[in-house]
Short mmCIF file of C-alpha atoms in Angstrom, two decimals:
data_model
loop_
_atom_site.label_atom_id
_atom_site.label_comp_id
_atom_site.label_asym_id
_atom_site.label_seq_id
_atom_site.Cartn_x
_atom_site.Cartn_y
_atom_site.Cartn_z
CA UNK A 236 -5.14 -20.03 38.39
CA UNK A 237 -3.08 -18.30 35.02
CA UNK A 238 -2.45 -20.52 31.89
CA UNK A 239 1.84 -20.32 31.36
CA UNK A 240 4.09 -20.42 28.53
CA UNK A 241 7.58 -18.98 27.49
CA UNK A 242 6.32 -16.80 24.52
CA UNK A 243 3.18 -15.38 24.13
CA UNK A 244 1.75 -14.46 20.87
CA UNK A 245 -0.24 -12.50 20.11
CA UNK A 246 -1.53 -12.32 16.29
CA UNK A 247 -1.55 -15.12 14.07
CA UNK A 248 -1.27 -14.36 10.56
CA UNK A 249 1.98 -15.53 8.75
CA UNK A 250 4.35 -13.21 11.21
CA UNK A 251 3.04 -15.25 14.39
CA UNK A 252 2.44 -17.96 12.16
CA UNK A 253 6.22 -18.44 11.61
CA UNK A 254 7.43 -17.67 14.37
CA UNK A 255 5.00 -20.19 16.31
CA UNK A 256 7.19 -22.80 14.18
CA UNK A 257 10.98 -21.79 15.54
CA UNK A 258 10.04 -21.95 18.56
CA UNK A 259 7.94 -25.30 18.66
CA UNK A 260 10.83 -26.24 16.51
CA UNK A 261 13.20 -25.61 19.68
CA UNK A 262 10.73 -26.48 22.49
CA UNK A 263 9.82 -23.55 23.54
CA UNK A 264 5.78 -23.67 25.12
CA UNK A 265 4.09 -21.01 22.30
CA UNK A 266 1.04 -20.02 22.73
CA UNK A 267 -0.57 -18.01 19.67
CA UNK A 268 -3.60 -15.59 20.06
CA UNK A 269 -5.48 -13.85 17.64
CA UNK A 270 -9.40 -12.10 17.30
CA UNK A 271 -10.31 -13.85 14.29
CA UNK A 272 -11.37 -17.51 14.96
CA UNK A 273 -9.09 -19.56 13.13
CA UNK A 274 -5.38 -18.86 11.63
CA UNK A 275 -4.56 -16.79 8.95
CA UNK A 276 -4.16 -13.26 9.02
CA UNK A 277 -6.23 -10.95 7.34
CA UNK A 278 -4.70 -11.87 3.95
CA UNK A 279 -5.26 -14.80 4.54
CA UNK A 280 -8.74 -14.44 6.31
CA UNK A 281 -10.15 -18.00 6.45
CA UNK A 282 -13.95 -18.95 5.54
CA UNK A 283 -16.22 -20.63 8.29
CA UNK A 284 -15.03 -24.23 9.32
CA UNK A 285 -19.20 -25.41 7.65
CA UNK A 286 -17.60 -23.54 4.32
CA UNK A 287 -16.47 -25.71 1.64
CA UNK A 288 -15.11 -23.10 -0.63
CA UNK A 289 -12.91 -25.36 -3.53
CA UNK A 290 -9.63 -22.82 -4.88
CA UNK A 291 -9.53 -20.94 -1.97
CA UNK A 292 -6.73 -18.81 -2.39
CA UNK A 293 -5.07 -21.21 -4.40
CA UNK A 294 -3.52 -18.61 -6.43
CA UNK A 295 0.17 -18.62 -7.25
CA UNK A 296 0.79 -15.28 -5.54
CA UNK A 297 -0.85 -16.54 -2.06
CA UNK A 298 1.11 -20.50 -1.90
CA UNK A 299 4.27 -20.28 0.35
CA UNK A 300 1.94 -18.40 2.50
CA UNK A 301 -1.25 -21.67 2.38
CA UNK A 302 1.65 -23.76 3.24
CA UNK A 303 2.81 -21.64 6.35
CA UNK A 304 -1.13 -21.62 6.99
CA UNK A 305 -1.53 -25.86 6.77
CA UNK A 306 2.16 -25.85 8.98
CA UNK A 307 0.54 -24.29 11.67
CA UNK A 308 -2.79 -25.73 12.03
CA UNK A 309 -0.59 -29.15 11.51
CA UNK A 310 1.12 -28.18 14.94
CA UNK A 311 -1.04 -29.77 17.51
CA UNK A 312 1.43 -28.80 20.59
CA UNK A 313 1.59 -24.72 19.33
CA UNK A 314 -1.31 -23.67 21.45
CA UNK A 315 -4.02 -21.74 20.02
CA UNK A 316 -6.59 -19.32 21.43
CA UNK A 317 -9.06 -17.84 18.99
CA UNK A 318 -11.12 -14.69 19.27
CA UNK A 319 -9.95 -12.85 22.19
CA UNK A 320 -8.52 -9.80 22.15
CA UNK A 321 -5.10 -9.04 23.78
CA UNK A 322 -6.78 -6.04 26.07
CA UNK A 323 -3.64 -5.46 28.02
CA UNK A 324 0.30 -6.23 28.17
CA UNK A 325 2.33 -4.85 32.00
CA UNK A 326 5.08 -6.41 32.80
CA UNK A 327 4.88 -8.15 36.66
CA UNK A 328 7.50 -7.23 39.39
CA UNK A 329 8.90 -10.72 39.16
CA UNK A 330 9.84 -9.75 35.48
CA UNK A 331 6.64 -12.10 33.37
CA UNK A 332 4.53 -10.60 31.05
CA UNK A 333 1.49 -10.59 31.68
CA UNK A 334 -1.12 -10.57 28.86
CA UNK A 335 -5.03 -9.89 29.65
CA UNK A 336 -7.13 -11.73 27.32
CA UNK A 337 -11.13 -11.07 26.79
CA UNK A 338 -13.98 -12.98 24.43
CA UNK A 339 -17.85 -12.36 25.29
CA UNK A 340 -17.45 -15.04 27.19
CA UNK A 341 -15.38 -12.19 29.84
CA UNK A 342 -11.77 -11.95 30.66
CA UNK A 343 -8.66 -13.85 31.42
CA UNK A 344 -5.42 -13.82 32.50
CA UNK A 345 -1.92 -15.56 31.08
CA UNK A 346 2.07 -15.69 31.92
CA UNK A 347 4.28 -15.20 29.58
CA UNK A 348 8.21 -15.20 29.74
CA UNK A 349 8.37 -13.49 26.45
CA UNK A 350 6.01 -11.79 24.00
CA UNK A 351 5.75 -11.32 20.07
CA UNK A 352 3.14 -8.72 19.00
CA UNK A 353 2.64 -9.35 15.49
CA UNK A 354 -0.80 -7.72 15.50
CA UNK A 355 -0.35 -6.64 11.17
CA UNK A 356 -2.10 -3.13 10.51
CA UNK A 357 -5.46 -2.05 9.03
CA UNK A 358 -6.51 -0.49 6.28
CA UNK A 359 -5.74 4.18 6.22
CA UNK A 360 -9.37 5.75 7.42
CA UNK A 361 -9.32 8.47 5.24
CA UNK A 362 -12.41 10.57 5.27
CA UNK A 363 -13.61 12.89 3.40
CA UNK A 364 -17.33 13.84 2.39
CA UNK A 365 -20.26 11.24 2.89
CA UNK A 366 -17.29 8.62 3.89
CA UNK A 367 -19.38 7.31 6.49
CA UNK A 368 -22.89 6.29 4.63
CA UNK A 369 -23.88 2.92 4.19
CA UNK A 370 -22.11 0.88 1.29
CA UNK A 371 -18.81 2.32 2.10
CA UNK A 372 -15.67 -0.19 2.89
CA UNK A 373 -11.98 0.75 3.24
CA UNK A 374 -11.46 -1.59 0.83
CA UNK A 375 -9.58 -4.57 3.24
CA UNK A 376 -12.81 -4.63 4.37
CA UNK A 377 -14.53 -5.72 1.33
CA UNK A 378 -11.13 -7.32 0.07
CA UNK A 379 -12.26 -9.72 3.71
CA UNK A 380 -15.59 -10.23 3.17
CA UNK A 381 -15.00 -11.92 -0.03
CA UNK A 382 -12.36 -13.90 1.39
CA UNK A 383 -14.09 -15.53 4.45
CA UNK A 384 -17.62 -14.82 3.81
CA UNK A 385 -18.34 -15.23 0.13
CA UNK A 386 -19.86 -12.02 0.85
CA UNK A 387 -19.04 -9.28 -2.08
CA UNK A 388 -20.91 -5.95 -1.13
CA UNK A 389 -22.59 -4.52 -4.18
CA UNK A 390 -23.27 -4.55 -7.84
CA UNK A 391 -22.00 -1.31 -9.09
CA UNK A 392 -18.79 -1.26 -6.45
CA UNK A 393 -16.34 1.38 -7.26
CA UNK A 394 -12.49 1.82 -5.55
CA UNK A 395 -10.29 5.11 -5.57
CA UNK A 396 -7.84 5.72 -3.73
CA UNK A 397 -3.81 5.47 -3.75
CA UNK A 398 -2.90 2.12 -3.25
CA UNK A 399 -2.32 -0.47 -6.23
CA UNK A 400 -3.60 -3.23 -4.04
CA UNK A 401 -7.00 -1.75 -4.97
CA UNK A 402 -6.39 -3.13 -8.25
CA UNK A 403 -6.30 -6.69 -7.10
CA UNK A 404 -8.87 -6.54 -5.45
CA UNK A 405 -11.01 -5.15 -7.70
CA UNK A 406 -9.48 -8.90 -10.23
CA UNK A 407 -10.97 -10.64 -6.79
CA UNK A 408 -14.34 -8.72 -6.75
CA UNK A 409 -14.59 -9.70 -10.97
CA UNK A 410 -13.23 -12.93 -10.86
CA UNK A 411 -15.97 -13.67 -8.00
CA UNK A 412 -18.36 -12.66 -10.19
CA UNK A 413 -18.98 -9.38 -8.23
CA UNK A 414 -19.53 -6.44 -10.67
CA UNK A 415 -17.33 -3.25 -10.49
CA UNK A 416 -18.38 0.18 -11.69
CA UNK A 417 -14.85 1.61 -11.78
CA UNK A 418 -11.44 1.82 -10.11
CA UNK A 419 -10.33 5.46 -9.44
CA UNK A 420 -6.89 6.43 -8.98
CA UNK A 421 -5.83 9.71 -7.06
CA UNK A 422 -2.24 10.04 -8.60
CA UNK A 423 -1.63 10.50 -12.50
CA UNK A 424 -0.71 7.00 -14.23
CA UNK A 425 2.57 9.39 -14.91
CA UNK A 426 3.77 9.61 -11.42
CA UNK A 427 2.93 5.61 -10.91
CA UNK A 428 5.36 4.20 -14.10
CA UNK A 429 7.93 6.74 -13.09
CA UNK A 430 8.33 5.34 -8.92
CA UNK A 431 8.37 2.39 -10.89
CA UNK A 432 11.02 3.50 -12.84
CA UNK A 433 13.49 5.26 -10.27
CA UNK A 434 13.34 2.22 -8.34
CA UNK A 435 13.58 -0.44 -11.41
CA UNK A 436 16.78 -1.21 -10.16
CA UNK A 437 15.85 -1.44 -6.13
CA UNK A 438 13.34 -3.44 -7.26
CA UNK A 439 14.34 -5.48 -9.70
CA UNK A 440 14.78 -8.42 -7.32
CA UNK A 441 11.15 -8.49 -6.94
CA UNK A 442 9.37 -7.75 -10.28
CA UNK A 443 7.51 -11.48 -9.73
CA UNK A 444 5.75 -9.58 -6.65
CA UNK A 445 4.86 -6.99 -8.96
CA UNK A 446 2.87 -9.01 -11.29
CA UNK A 447 0.01 -9.72 -9.87
CA UNK A 448 -1.34 -6.34 -10.30
CA UNK A 449 -0.70 -6.97 -14.02
CA UNK A 450 -2.32 -10.00 -13.95
CA UNK A 451 -5.65 -7.91 -11.90
CA UNK A 452 -4.92 -4.81 -15.03
CA UNK A 453 -5.57 -7.49 -17.96
CA UNK A 454 -8.04 -9.24 -15.64
CA UNK A 455 -9.84 -5.91 -15.32
CA UNK A 456 -9.78 -4.88 -18.95
CA UNK A 457 -11.24 -8.75 -20.02
CA UNK A 458 -14.44 -7.34 -18.12
CA UNK A 459 -13.96 -3.62 -19.10
CA UNK A 460 -13.05 -1.65 -16.21
CA UNK A 461 -12.86 1.06 -15.91
CA UNK A 462 -9.73 1.67 -14.08
CA UNK A 463 -9.23 5.52 -13.84
CA UNK A 464 -5.96 7.11 -13.48
CA UNK A 465 -5.09 11.53 -12.30
CA UNK A 466 -9.56 10.86 -11.13
CA UNK A 467 -8.91 11.81 -7.03
CA UNK A 468 -12.46 10.83 -5.45
CA UNK A 469 -13.80 13.69 -3.40
CA UNK A 470 -17.38 13.15 -2.45
CA UNK A 471 -19.61 10.16 -2.02
CA UNK A 472 -22.72 11.27 -2.37
CA UNK A 473 -26.45 8.87 -1.21
CA UNK A 474 -28.92 10.08 1.26
CA UNK A 475 -28.78 6.49 3.21
CA UNK A 476 -27.08 4.11 1.38
CA UNK A 477 -24.28 4.89 -0.82
CA UNK A 478 -25.71 6.67 -4.94
CA UNK A 479 -22.27 7.57 -6.94
CA UNK A 480 -19.07 8.91 -5.71
CA UNK A 481 -17.96 12.46 -7.39
CA UNK A 482 -14.21 12.32 -8.45
CA UNK A 483 -12.57 15.53 -10.27
CA UNK A 484 -14.57 13.83 -13.68
CA UNK A 485 -17.66 13.61 -12.99
CA UNK A 486 -19.66 11.32 -11.27
CA UNK A 487 -19.94 7.52 -11.37
CA UNK A 488 -23.62 5.51 -9.74
CA UNK A 489 -22.52 2.84 -8.01
CA UNK A 490 -23.53 0.91 -4.98
CA UNK A 491 -20.41 0.35 -2.61
CA UNK A 492 -17.28 1.75 -1.83
CA UNK A 493 -14.35 0.60 -1.09
CA UNK A 494 -11.41 2.92 0.15
CA UNK A 495 -7.67 2.20 -0.43
CA UNK A 496 -4.95 4.99 0.22
CA UNK A 497 -2.89 2.36 2.17
CA UNK A 498 -2.27 0.40 5.61
CA UNK A 499 -1.42 0.90 9.18
CA UNK A 500 0.71 -0.77 11.92
CA UNK A 501 -1.67 -1.89 14.79
CA UNK A 502 -0.16 0.36 17.35
CA UNK A 503 -1.40 0.08 20.86
CA UNK A 504 0.24 -2.84 22.73
CA UNK A 505 3.31 -1.69 22.17
CA UNK A 506 2.36 2.14 22.89
CA UNK A 507 0.87 0.80 26.18
CA UNK A 508 3.90 -0.97 27.06
CA UNK A 509 6.06 2.68 26.31
CA UNK A 510 8.56 1.17 22.91
CA UNK A 511 10.14 3.80 21.34
CA UNK A 512 7.86 3.98 17.71
CA UNK A 513 9.05 5.44 15.10
CA UNK A 514 6.18 7.50 12.38
CA UNK A 515 5.61 4.65 9.64
CA UNK A 516 5.18 5.70 5.97
CA UNK A 517 3.57 7.95 3.61
CA UNK A 518 0.24 6.40 5.27
CA UNK A 519 0.30 7.67 9.15
CA UNK A 520 0.92 4.97 11.12
CA UNK A 521 3.77 4.01 13.72
CA UNK A 522 6.36 0.97 13.32
CA UNK A 523 7.65 -0.17 16.54
CA UNK A 524 11.40 -0.11 15.94
CA UNK A 525 13.34 -3.57 16.69
CA UNK A 526 16.59 -3.96 16.48
CA UNK A 527 18.56 -7.37 14.41
CA UNK A 528 17.02 -9.98 16.42
CA UNK A 529 12.80 -7.97 16.27
CA UNK A 530 13.28 -7.26 20.40
CA UNK A 531 11.65 -4.11 20.44
CA UNK A 532 13.02 -1.28 22.91
CA UNK A 533 11.22 -2.64 25.80
CA UNK A 534 13.83 -6.02 27.38
CA UNK A 535 11.58 -9.51 26.05
CA UNK A 536 9.44 -7.95 24.05
CA UNK A 537 9.44 -8.84 20.76
CA UNK A 538 7.62 -7.26 17.14
CA UNK A 539 7.42 -8.49 14.36
CA UNK A 540 5.03 -8.23 10.33
CA UNK A 541 3.56 -4.99 9.90
CA UNK A 542 4.31 -4.09 13.09
CA UNK A 543 7.22 -2.82 12.87
CA UNK A 544 6.19 -1.22 9.25
CA UNK A 545 3.79 -2.87 7.31
CA UNK A 546 5.77 -4.18 4.32
CA UNK A 547 3.85 -7.16 3.44
CA UNK A 548 2.90 -10.79 4.09
CA UNK A 549 6.13 -12.45 3.28
CA UNK A 550 8.32 -9.91 4.73
CA UNK A 551 6.45 -10.19 7.94
CA UNK A 552 6.81 -14.69 7.74
CA UNK A 553 10.90 -13.44 6.87
CA UNK A 554 10.32 -11.34 10.63
CA UNK A 555 8.95 -13.86 11.70
CA UNK A 556 11.15 -16.12 11.65
CA UNK A 557 13.51 -13.71 12.22
CA UNK A 558 11.98 -13.13 15.95
CA UNK A 559 11.54 -16.93 16.48
CA UNK A 560 15.28 -17.36 16.94
CA UNK A 561 15.93 -14.36 18.31
CA UNK A 562 13.46 -15.49 21.22
CA UNK A 563 14.61 -18.73 21.25
CA UNK A 564 18.89 -17.64 21.07
CA UNK A 565 17.51 -15.88 24.17
CA UNK A 566 15.58 -17.91 25.91
CA UNK A 567 18.96 -20.58 26.18
CA UNK A 568 17.38 -22.66 23.40
CA UNK A 569 18.94 -22.60 21.11
CA UNK A 570 22.87 -21.05 20.56
CA UNK A 571 23.03 -17.15 19.58
CA UNK A 572 25.92 -18.89 16.62
CA UNK A 573 23.27 -20.71 15.72
CA UNK A 574 20.75 -18.74 15.04
CA UNK A 575 22.56 -15.97 13.23
CA UNK A 576 22.87 -19.35 11.31
CA UNK A 577 19.60 -19.96 10.82
CA UNK A 578 17.85 -16.53 10.15
CA UNK A 579 20.56 -14.58 7.32
CA UNK A 580 18.44 -16.14 4.48
CA UNK A 581 15.88 -14.85 6.47
CA UNK A 582 16.71 -11.54 7.13
CA UNK A 583 19.13 -11.37 3.35
CA UNK A 584 15.27 -12.35 2.28
CA UNK A 585 13.38 -9.36 4.49
CA UNK A 586 15.78 -7.01 3.24
CA UNK A 587 14.63 -6.95 -0.60
CA UNK A 588 11.31 -7.69 0.82
CA UNK A 589 11.79 -3.92 2.27
CA UNK A 590 13.37 -2.41 -0.76
CA UNK A 591 10.35 -3.07 -2.38
CA UNK A 592 7.93 -2.22 0.35
CA UNK A 593 9.39 0.87 0.48
CA UNK A 594 9.14 1.73 -3.73
CA UNK A 595 5.01 -0.09 -3.09
CA UNK A 596 5.13 3.16 -0.43
CA UNK A 597 6.22 5.53 -2.80
CA UNK A 598 3.69 4.94 -5.58
CA UNK A 599 1.09 4.87 -3.21
CA UNK A 600 1.61 8.03 -1.56
CA UNK A 601 -1.45 8.87 -0.45
CA UNK A 602 0.05 12.97 1.21
CA UNK A 603 -0.99 14.75 -1.84
CA UNK A 604 -4.75 13.95 -2.38
CA UNK A 605 -5.53 13.42 0.47
CA UNK A 606 -9.84 14.71 -0.05
CA UNK A 607 -10.84 18.17 1.27
CA UNK A 608 -12.75 17.87 4.00
CA UNK A 609 -16.48 19.56 4.64
CA UNK A 610 -17.95 21.65 8.16
CA UNK A 611 -19.94 18.64 8.16
CA UNK A 612 -17.23 15.67 7.45
CA UNK A 613 -16.75 13.39 10.34
CA UNK A 614 -13.11 12.67 11.01
CA UNK A 615 -13.56 11.22 14.24
CA UNK A 616 -16.25 8.33 13.12
CA UNK A 617 -16.78 6.89 16.92
CA UNK A 618 -18.05 9.79 18.50
CA UNK A 619 -19.36 11.88 15.12
CA UNK A 620 -16.81 14.50 15.82
CA UNK A 621 -17.14 16.59 12.77
CA UNK A 622 -13.97 18.73 10.68
CA UNK A 623 -15.86 21.94 11.95
CA UNK A 624 -15.00 20.70 15.48
CA UNK A 625 -11.80 20.16 15.31
CA UNK A 626 -10.87 22.85 12.97
CA UNK A 627 -10.83 25.69 15.39
CA UNK A 628 -9.69 23.73 18.20
CA UNK A 629 -5.65 23.17 15.88
CA UNK A 630 -4.29 25.81 16.97
CA UNK A 631 -1.18 24.76 19.93
CA UNK A 632 -2.68 21.79 21.14
CA UNK A 633 -1.39 18.59 21.14
CA UNK A 634 -3.52 14.91 19.69
CA UNK A 635 -4.58 14.55 23.44
CA UNK A 636 -5.74 18.19 24.01
CA UNK A 637 -8.03 17.59 20.94
CA UNK A 638 -8.82 14.59 21.71
CA UNK A 639 -10.30 15.35 25.36
CA UNK A 640 -11.79 18.62 23.64
CA UNK A 641 -13.48 17.75 20.77
CA UNK A 642 -14.52 13.93 21.75
CA UNK A 643 -11.68 12.37 18.42
CA UNK A 644 -10.72 9.61 19.44
CA UNK A 645 -12.86 7.86 23.17
CA UNK A 646 -14.96 6.17 21.42
CA UNK A 647 -15.27 2.65 19.98
CA UNK A 648 -12.49 2.03 17.66
CA UNK A 649 -10.55 3.90 20.38
CA UNK A 650 -8.70 5.94 18.21
CA UNK A 651 -7.26 4.07 15.41
CA UNK A 652 -8.82 5.52 12.16
CA UNK A 653 -9.60 9.19 13.01
CA UNK A 654 -5.72 9.38 14.86
CA UNK A 655 -3.45 9.90 11.36
CA UNK A 656 -6.14 12.46 9.79
CA UNK A 657 -5.59 14.11 13.39
CA UNK A 658 -1.78 14.51 13.34
CA UNK A 659 -1.53 14.94 10.20
CA UNK A 660 -4.17 18.46 10.08
CA UNK A 661 -1.60 19.33 13.15
CA UNK A 662 1.18 19.01 11.32
CA UNK A 663 3.50 19.05 14.19
CA UNK A 664 6.29 15.62 14.06
CA UNK A 665 7.25 15.93 17.81
CA UNK A 666 3.07 15.12 17.70
CA UNK A 667 3.66 11.62 19.87
CA UNK A 668 0.11 10.88 19.07
CA UNK A 669 -3.19 9.55 21.02
CA UNK A 670 -2.06 7.95 25.10
CA UNK A 671 -2.49 3.92 24.78
CA UNK A 672 -4.34 3.00 27.95
CA UNK A 673 -5.81 -0.67 28.89
CA UNK A 674 -7.94 -2.02 26.96
CA UNK A 675 -6.28 -1.78 23.88
CA UNK A 676 -10.54 -3.04 23.07
CA UNK A 677 -13.60 -2.03 24.48
CA UNK A 678 -14.71 -3.72 27.17
CA UNK A 679 -17.55 -3.89 29.97
CA UNK A 680 -17.25 -2.81 32.87
CA UNK A 681 -19.00 -5.85 34.16
CA UNK A 682 -16.21 -7.89 33.00
CA UNK A 683 -13.17 -5.94 34.49
CA UNK A 684 -14.69 -6.11 38.02
CA UNK A 685 -15.79 -9.61 37.85
CA UNK B 300 -25.42 -7.36 -1.35
CA UNK B 301 -24.95 -10.62 -3.28
CA UNK B 302 -24.20 -14.24 -1.36
CA UNK B 303 -21.73 -16.28 -4.16
CA UNK B 304 -23.35 -19.82 -4.87
CA UNK B 305 -21.06 -20.90 -8.00
CA UNK B 306 -19.51 -23.86 -6.77
CA UNK B 307 -19.40 -22.85 -3.13
CA UNK B 308 -20.94 -24.93 0.01
CA UNK B 309 -22.09 -22.94 2.83
CA UNK B 310 -22.81 -24.34 6.77
CA UNK B 311 -26.19 -24.46 7.38
CA UNK B 312 -29.40 -22.26 6.95
CA UNK B 313 -29.95 -21.19 10.50
CA UNK B 314 -31.91 -18.88 12.55
CA UNK B 315 -31.15 -15.97 14.59
CA UNK B 316 -33.37 -13.03 16.16
CA UNK B 317 -32.29 -9.74 14.73
CA UNK B 318 -33.70 -6.98 16.22
CA UNK B 319 -36.49 -9.26 17.20
CA UNK B 320 -36.97 -10.43 13.39
CA UNK B 321 -37.16 -14.22 12.88
CA UNK B 322 -33.48 -14.39 9.97
CA UNK B 323 -32.66 -16.77 7.64
CA UNK B 324 -28.81 -16.80 7.85
CA UNK B 325 -25.50 -19.93 7.42
CA UNK B 326 -24.12 -21.60 10.35
CA UNK B 327 -20.77 -20.11 10.77
CA UNK B 328 -21.28 -17.16 8.60
CA UNK B 329 -20.49 -13.78 10.88
CA UNK B 330 -23.07 -12.56 12.42
CA UNK B 331 -21.79 -9.00 10.53
CA UNK B 332 -22.65 -11.28 6.82
CA UNK B 333 -25.78 -12.05 7.99
CA UNK B 334 -26.51 -8.23 8.52
CA UNK B 335 -25.44 -7.28 5.75
CA UNK B 336 -27.28 -9.47 4.00
CA UNK B 337 -30.46 -7.55 5.41
CA UNK B 338 -28.76 -3.98 4.50
CA UNK B 339 -25.92 -2.30 4.72
CA UNK B 340 -28.06 -0.12 6.34
CA UNK B 341 -26.46 -0.97 10.22
CA UNK B 342 -27.73 1.84 12.98
CA UNK B 343 -28.05 5.76 13.22
CA UNK B 344 -26.15 8.00 13.94
CA UNK B 345 -26.11 11.29 16.76
CA UNK B 346 -27.45 13.41 13.66
CA UNK B 347 -29.73 11.00 12.39
CA UNK B 348 -27.48 10.27 9.52
CA UNK B 349 -27.59 5.68 8.94
CA UNK B 350 -24.50 4.21 9.61
CA UNK B 351 -22.88 0.43 8.45
CA UNK B 352 -19.94 -1.50 8.44
CA UNK B 353 -16.77 0.27 7.71
CA UNK B 354 -13.22 -1.67 8.38
CA UNK B 355 -14.68 -6.00 9.06
CA UNK B 356 -11.72 -6.59 11.10
CA UNK B 357 -12.22 -5.74 14.39
CA UNK B 358 -11.13 -2.45 13.71
CA UNK B 359 -13.83 0.38 13.63
CA UNK B 360 -16.75 -0.83 16.36
CA UNK B 361 -19.28 0.41 13.69
CA UNK B 362 -20.33 -3.21 13.30
CA UNK B 363 -20.75 -3.94 17.55
CA UNK B 364 -24.08 -6.01 19.16
CA UNK B 365 -25.83 -6.91 21.52
CA UNK B 366 -25.64 -9.91 22.80
CA UNK B 367 -29.34 -11.29 24.02
CA UNK B 368 -30.05 -11.97 26.92
CA UNK B 369 -26.18 -11.99 28.49
CA UNK B 370 -25.65 -7.97 26.97
CA UNK B 371 -22.53 -8.33 25.69
CA UNK B 372 -21.41 -5.45 23.51
CA UNK B 373 -19.48 -7.21 20.50
CA UNK B 374 -18.03 -6.27 16.89
CA UNK B 375 -20.08 -8.64 14.84
CA UNK B 376 -17.90 -8.42 11.85
CA UNK B 377 -16.29 -11.21 14.54
CA UNK B 378 -19.02 -13.20 15.34
CA UNK B 379 -20.00 -16.80 13.91
CA UNK B 380 -23.93 -16.78 13.41
CA UNK B 381 -25.15 -19.81 16.09
CA UNK B 382 -28.23 -21.78 16.65
CA UNK B 383 -30.70 -20.29 18.42
CA UNK B 384 -28.70 -15.59 19.25
CA UNK B 385 -30.04 -13.09 19.82
CA UNK B 386 -28.76 -9.97 18.49
CA UNK B 387 -30.07 -6.38 18.94
CA UNK B 388 -28.21 -3.79 16.86
CA UNK B 389 -29.59 -0.83 18.94
#
């Protein structure tokens, strides 16, 4: 027996929560599926229910998101399926969408009249010599350890990259009692300032969003944490684990590294459905194209949040509201005119947040600062494919062809880490990247056979 | 590695089996968190190099472990530790 819903939402972050609440208000039967046990997304990655953490995410930056999360969790009429991955999405002959979902207990199917993909983003994986040493994490992963597990993965941590978020993460680490050795920005301070000033008019209405970075800098100063600019990380050293980082101005001893070059959309499900995509911002990755109601090029398949291009949690929240009303109108639960009235403020809010996101993209642009690869630097972490194996076979080939020749992209992450690097090396703006195939996450063949 | 303790109540102490050894962990923390407290190195790659977790959000697969006796392959960063779990990194 397959469970059926009016709407299935993939992703329980701000976009998914906002859409689900809107759809539930409109009396549509809605399910939200997420890989995490609890809702929140990465921005509010929740601690286990057995933990008590006074003051969790109480910084006022997060207040609207925490309020949304509490409302979502209190709404028992929304069906929540946590700890499940959506590994397949297809359209049935009767027009319904069929989703294959999986957990350690096996696979099952659900169907839905409409689907909203709000699957978030991941850190852009940037290869450099030594980046596969234990103790090197994506900065977002390091932050999630702190937020949800209350673990600081080192006593002398270095954050390095181009994205200003690393200031916030460093500040959160030291405020929690962790030790941060340094924050290294690849770009000169002047580059960041200039981008800020050039865009100050369009960012003016969102200055408050920039305040957390200013406060983070003050926190780091108070704790004596070095923040270096024009100090691109070049290599990470160590034998069995991280011991130091080399940057253009010297070496810093450390026991953990967080790499912070920006974020790319999770795109496997829309690509599996052949929705129209665009190359996303300077960090790379693929954003799903959509109309003013967040409907993708596939009728009935909606997208919201970072799936449409990385723009932050508040923009995700706004787009989730828009998608909720868009789906509600398409299913006849609200008139199109009334829906348009209700989304007007969310659209205005999203537009202004997108302007700020573009400014942040410009400040954090990693392109001039990607570290040089050595022959033995692994580009594909899953299949241990080094740059020396990839470099000689690039000429005239597509990403798919390089994958077949080298196994780059064939491993457990299914190319999520190496695809942006490979596309950068190929430098062909028309390359569509790896073909997205079922299953979107690795799954035992025994589960598929039953 | 450092489990912060200031003002935080974790779940109850339980034991799981990790690569055949009994290990004290907190109920509900992720297997990856419990593993990282032991060592940031989780496995050796095909070149014999030590490797650890990378993304901590279910994307990279670097923390994939096997649950015994069923043999399910799971991403340790997504799975909460529960009493009696038997986990192997091979």
